[in-house]
Structures are given as C-alpha cells and as structure tokens.
CSV table of C-alpha atoms in Angstrom, one decimal:
chain,number,residue,atom,x,y,z
A,41,MET,CA,43.9,148.0,179.2
A,42,ALA,CA,42.8,151.8,179.4
A,43,VAL,CA,44.4,153.9,182.6
A,44,GLY,CA,40.9,154.9,182.7
A,45,GLN,CA,40.2,151.5,184.2
A,46,ASP,CA,42.9,150.9,186.1
A,47,PRO,CA,41.5,149.1,189.3
A,48,ILE,CA,44.2,149.8,191.5
A,49,VAL,CA,43.4,153.7,190.6
A,50,LYS,CA,39.9,153.2,191.5
A,51,ASP,CA,40.5,151.7,194.8
A,52,LEU,CA,43.5,153.9,195.6
A,53,LEU,CA,40.6,156.7,195.3
A,54,GLN,CA,38.9,155.4,198.8
A,55,PHE,CA,42.2,156.4,200.5
A,56,THR,CA,43.9,159.7,201.8
A,57,THR,CA,47.8,160.4,201.1
A,58,CYS,CA,48.3,159.6,205.0
A,59,ASP,CA,46.5,156.6,205.0
A,60,VAL,CA,48.8,155.4,201.6
A,61,SER,CA,51.7,156.7,203.5
A,62,ASP,CA,50.9,154.4,206.7
A,63,ALA,CA,51.1,151.8,204.3
A,64,LEU,CA,54.0,152.6,202.7
A,65,CYS,CA,56.0,153.2,206.2
A,66,LYS,CA,55.3,149.1,206.9
A,67,LEU,CA,56.7,148.4,204.0
A,68,LYS,CA,59.8,150.6,204.8
A,69,VAL,CA,59.9,152.8,202.1
A,70,PRO,CA,61.6,155.9,202.9
A,71,ASN,CA,59.2,158.8,204.2
A,72,GLY,CA,56.5,156.1,203.4
A,73,GLY,CA,56.2,157.8,199.9
A,74,PHE,CA,56.1,161.3,200.9
A,75,LEU,CA,57.6,164.3,198.2
A,76,SER,CA,58.0,167.3,200.5
A,77,GLY,CA,57.2,170.7,199.5
A,78,LEU,CA,54.7,169.7,196.6
A,79,THR,CA,51.0,171.3,198.1
A,80,LEU,CA,47.7,172.2,196.5
A,81,TRP,CA,47.3,175.6,194.6
A,82,SER,CA,44.5,174.5,191.9
A,83,PRO,CA,41.5,174.7,191.6
A,84,GLN,CA,42.1,176.0,195.1
A,85,ARG,CA,44.6,176.7,197.5
A,86,GLN,CA,45.0,174.2,200.1
A,87,GLU,CA,41.5,174.0,200.2
A,88,GLY,CA,38.4,171.8,199.1
A,89,MET,CA,37.8,168.1,198.5
A,90,THR,CA,40.4,167.4,195.4
A,91,ARG,CA,42.4,164.3,195.3
A,92,ILE,CA,44.1,162.8,192.2
A,93,VAL,CA,44.8,159.4,191.6
A,94,GLY,CA,47.1,158.4,188.6
A,95,PRO,CA,49.9,156.5,187.0
A,96,ALA,CA,53.0,159.5,186.5
A,97,TYR,CA,53.7,161.0,183.5
A,98,THR,CA,57.3,162.2,184.1
A,99,VAL,CA,59.3,165.2,182.0
A,100,LYS,CA,62.3,166.4,182.7
A,101,TYR,CA,63.8,169.5,182.9
A,102,VAL,CA,67.8,170.5,182.8
A,103,PRO,CA,69.6,173.6,182.9
A,104,LEU,CA,70.3,175.0,178.6
A,105,ASP,CA,73.7,174.2,179.3
A,106,ASP,CA,73.7,170.6,180.1
A,107,PRO,CA,74.8,168.3,177.2
A,108,SER,CA,71.4,166.0,177.0
A,109,PRO,CA,69.5,167.1,173.6
A,110,LYS,CA,66.5,168.7,173.8
A,111,HIS,CA,63.7,166.3,174.1
A,112,PRO,CA,62.5,166.3,169.9
A,113,THR,CA,58.7,166.8,170.8
A,114,HIS,CA,56.6,168.4,173.2
A,115,TYR,CA,55.5,166.5,176.1
A,116,ILE,CA,52.5,167.9,176.3
A,117,ASP,CA,50.9,166.2,173.3
A,118,SER,CA,51.6,162.3,174.2
A,119,ILE,CA,50.1,162.2,177.6
A,120,PRO,CA,47.7,159.2,178.0
A,121,THR,CA,44.4,159.1,179.5
A,122,GLY,CA,44.7,158.7,183.3
A,123,ALA,CA,48.0,159.8,183.8
A,124,ILE,CA,49.3,162.7,186.3
A,125,ILE,CA,52.0,164.8,184.9
A,126,PHE,CA,55.3,164.9,187.3
A,127,ILE,CA,57.1,168.3,185.9
A,128,SER,CA,60.7,168.2,187.2
A,129,CYS,CA,62.5,171.3,187.5
A,130,PRO,CA,66.4,171.6,188.5
A,131,PRO,CA,66.4,172.9,192.0
A,132,ASN,CA,66.6,177.1,192.9
A,133,THR,CA,64.7,178.0,189.1
A,134,PRO,CA,63.1,181.3,189.5
A,135,ASN,CA,61.1,180.6,186.0
A,136,ALA,CA,58.1,178.8,185.6
A,137,VAL,CA,58.0,175.4,183.8
A,138,TYR,CA,54.5,174.9,183.5
A,139,GLY,CA,51.3,177.1,182.3
A,140,GLY,CA,47.8,177.5,181.8
A,141,LEU,CA,48.1,176.5,177.9
A,142,MET,CA,49.4,173.5,179.0
A,143,SER,CA,47.3,172.3,181.4
A,144,THR,CA,44.5,173.0,178.8
A,145,ARG,CA,45.8,170.6,176.4
A,146,ALA,CA,46.4,168.5,179.3
A,147,GLN,CA,42.2,168.6,180.4
A,148,VAL,CA,41.6,167.9,176.6
A,149,SER,CA,44.2,164.8,176.7
A,150,GLY,CA,42.2,163.3,179.7
A,151,ALA,CA,45.0,164.2,182.7
A,152,VAL,CA,43.8,164.0,186.0
A,153,GLY,CA,46.5,166.3,187.2
A,154,SER,CA,49.9,167.7,187.2
A,155,ILE,CA,52.7,168.3,189.9
A,156,ILE,CA,55.3,170.8,189.5
A,157,ASP,CA,58.4,170.0,191.0
A,158,GLY,CA,59.1,173.8,190.6
A,159,ARG,CA,57.3,176.6,189.7
A,160,PHE,CA,54.1,177.3,187.3
A,161,ARG,CA,52.3,180.3,186.5
A,162,ASP,CA,49.2,181.8,185.0
A,163,LEU,CA,47.3,180.3,188.2
A,164,HIS,CA,44.0,182.2,187.2
A,165,GLU,CA,43.9,179.9,183.8
A,166,GLN,CA,44.7,176.5,186.2
A,167,ARG,CA,41.7,177.8,188.3
A,168,ALA,CA,39.5,178.6,185.4
A,169,LEU,CA,39.8,175.3,184.4
A,170,ASN,CA,38.9,173.2,187.5
A,171,TYR,CA,42.6,171.6,186.9
A,172,PRO,CA,44.2,170.3,189.4
A,173,VAL,CA,47.5,171.8,189.8
A,174,PHE,CA,50.7,170.4,193.1
A,175,ALA,CA,53.6,172.6,193.0
A,176,ARG,CA,56.1,174.4,195.1
A,177,ASP,CA,55.7,178.0,194.3
A,178,LEU,CA,54.8,180.5,191.2
A,179,SER,CA,56.3,182.6,189.0
A,180,THR,CA,55.8,184.7,186.2
A,181,ALA,CA,58.4,184.1,183.6
A,182,PRO,CA,58.8,181.2,181.1
A,183,PRO,CA,61.3,178.6,180.9
A,184,TYR,CA,63.4,178.9,177.9
A,185,GLU,CA,65.8,180.9,178.9
A,186,LEU,CA,67.7,178.5,181.7
A,187,VAL,CA,66.3,175.3,181.1
A,188,LYS,CA,65.0,172.8,178.4
A,189,VAL,CA,63.0,169.5,178.7
A,190,ALA,CA,65.7,166.3,177.7
A,191,GLY,CA,63.4,163.7,179.0
A,192,VAL,CA,59.8,162.5,178.8
A,193,ASN,CA,58.6,159.4,180.6
A,194,VAL,CA,62.2,158.6,182.4
A,195,PRO,CA,63.0,158.6,186.0
A,196,VAL,CA,63.3,161.7,187.8
A,197,LYS,CA,64.6,162.7,191.0
A,198,LEU,CA,62.6,164.6,193.7
A,199,GLN,CA,64.3,168.2,193.2
A,200,THR,CA,65.0,168.7,197.2
A,201,SER,CA,67.9,168.2,199.4
A,202,GLU,CA,65.3,167.0,202.3
A,203,GLN,CA,64.9,163.5,200.4
A,204,ASP,CA,66.6,161.5,198.2
A,205,ILE,CA,63.4,159.7,196.4
A,206,GLU,CA,62.8,158.8,193.0
A,207,ILE,CA,59.7,159.2,190.5
A,208,ARG,CA,59.3,156.9,187.7
A,209,PRO,CA,57.1,156.2,185.0
A,210,ASP,CA,53.6,154.6,186.0
A,211,ASP,CA,54.7,154.7,189.3
A,212,TYR,CA,51.9,155.7,191.2
A,213,LEU,CA,50.8,159.1,192.2
A,214,ILE,CA,48.4,160.2,195.3
A,215,GLY,CA,47.6,164.2,195.5
A,216,ASP,CA,44.8,165.8,198.5
A,217,LEU,CA,45.3,168.6,200.9
A,218,ASN,CA,48.1,166.3,202.7
A,219,GLY,CA,50.5,166.9,200.1
A,220,VAL,CA,51.7,164.1,197.6
A,221,VAL,CA,52.6,160.8,197.7
A,222,VAL,CA,54.5,158.6,195.3
A,223,LEU,CA,53.5,154.5,195.1
A,224,PRO,CA,55.5,152.4,193.6
A,225,LYS,CA,54.0,150.8,191.1
A,226,GLU,CA,54.9,147.1,192.3
A,227,LEU,CA,54.0,147.5,196.0
A,228,ALA,CA,50.0,148.7,195.0
A,229,LYS,CA,48.6,145.2,195.4
A,230,GLU,CA,50.7,145.2,198.7
A,231,VAL,CA,50.0,148.4,199.7
A,232,LEU,CA,46.1,148.0,199.2
A,233,PRO,CA,44.8,145.2,201.9
A,234,LEU,CA,47.0,147.1,204.2
A,235,MET,CA,45.1,150.2,204.0
A,236,ARG,CA,41.8,148.9,203.9
A,237,LYS,CA,43.0,147.1,207.5
A,238,GLN,CA,44.2,150.0,209.2
A,239,VAL,CA,41.4,152.7,208.2
A,240,GLU,CA,39.3,150.2,209.8
A,241,ALA,CA,41.5,150.0,213.0
A,242,ASP,CA,41.8,153.7,213.0
A,243,GLU,CA,37.9,154.4,212.6
A,244,ASN,CA,37.4,151.4,215.9
A,245,VAL,CA,39.6,153.6,217.4
A,246,ALA,CA,38.1,157.0,217.0
A,247,LYS,CA,35.0,155.7,217.8
A,248,GLU,CA,35.7,154.5,221.3
A,249,ILE,CA,37.6,158.1,221.8
A,250,LYS,CA,34.7,159.8,221.2
A,251,GLY,CA,32.7,157.0,223.7
A,252,GLY,CA,35.4,158.3,226.5
A,253,MET,CA,38.3,155.9,225.8
A,254,LYS,CA,42.0,156.9,226.3
A,255,PHE,CA,43.7,157.0,223.3
A,256,MET,CA,46.3,154.4,224.8
A,257,GLU,CA,43.4,151.9,225.3
A,258,ALA,CA,42.0,152.2,222.2
A,259,THR,CA,45.0,151.8,220.3
A,260,ARG,CA,46.2,148.7,222.3
A,261,LYS,CA,42.2,147.3,221.7
A,262,PHE,CA,42.3,147.8,217.7
A,263,ARG,CA,45.9,148.2,216.0
C-alpha cells in the first residue's frame, strides 16, 4: 500500500498533536511522545494552520571523526511519497544540516514535511516553496566541515538532554503549532479510538463551561 493511501495518516490528520499526546499518556508512553525543542519555521513561524502527518524517514548525522562509514548515496533521492523526513544531528552543532535544495527535492518526491533535530538554513527558500519545516534553530553554514550522514532509515535518538526518546523508521510523526509528536507505529490503531473518545468528551466539557457550568463539574460529567 502506498504511503499516500495509508488510512491511519488520513485519520490522524483529524487530530492535533495535543490529542495524540493525551492518548499516548494514557498508554504510558513517556511525555506523550512529545519531541521537545522542535517548532514550526516554514511556511510561517508558529502561525497558520500547518499540520503534517506521515511515517518517519530518518537520517542520522554523526561527527566527521565518528568511525561509522559515510552513507554511500544521498538520502534526499530515496524519500518515499507521503513520508516526513526526520534529520538527526549531533547536539550543539552550529552548522545547518538541511537547506533549500533539500526541500525542493523532497517536495518533488512527495514528502509532506521535514523535521530537523538541529539547525537548517535557506529559510526564505523554504517559505517560497510553502514547504513545512520544523527545527531547533537556524544557521548559515553548510554541514560538511563538521558532520556526515552515517545512516538512513535507522533508529535515531532525539538530540536533547531533556528526554530519552527514539524515532524509528515508519513511526508516525505529527507536527503542528503545538510542536512535534512521535507515535510508535505499533500503537497507532490503539491510539485512534482513545483520541476520538477524548475529543468528544472535551467538546462536551467546553460546551458546558460556555453554558456556565464549572470546570470540575463538567469534567466529572464527561471524562
């Protein structure tokens, strides 16, 4: 089945990252799958209605002195349609590991967005493409003097001391104005009914609060 026909992606597009995190917390997933420090930069900076959902296509950068061999081909030429590119970069790397030409190729390949666990550049080009990019920060310098790609479609760790969390190929990534969440692929079918029930309950709570009911009373009634 092609990624673009994945019914789970279609269902997940109905929900926010907060909805996904709430459901994952009920399943005891640490931090509800939230990936800290990754926010929306393109097509707008933390504005608009951008929401991306898709399976992860992971890219692992390592320092140049890492003994791992450099990946023999360029990751950007093998992106599956409908995927989200997740770039893992060693922490505290000042150089960008992703740029405008990468998004140009990704968009042509049918990727739905890119998430950069590090720095990226060419923000004006990303926005001109109207291409979704989530990242930690910006840079101007290319990556070559400091890092190399050592793995494509391999498990990667979020590059932060705040969390110990892994992103695996084909895990679902969800990004919007609230941030980025990783949904383990084996939990996707279990999460969906939890979210539907929870969103319905929240809508009822909001309706009753607007009608004058106290918050505690409304949550006892519907949650």
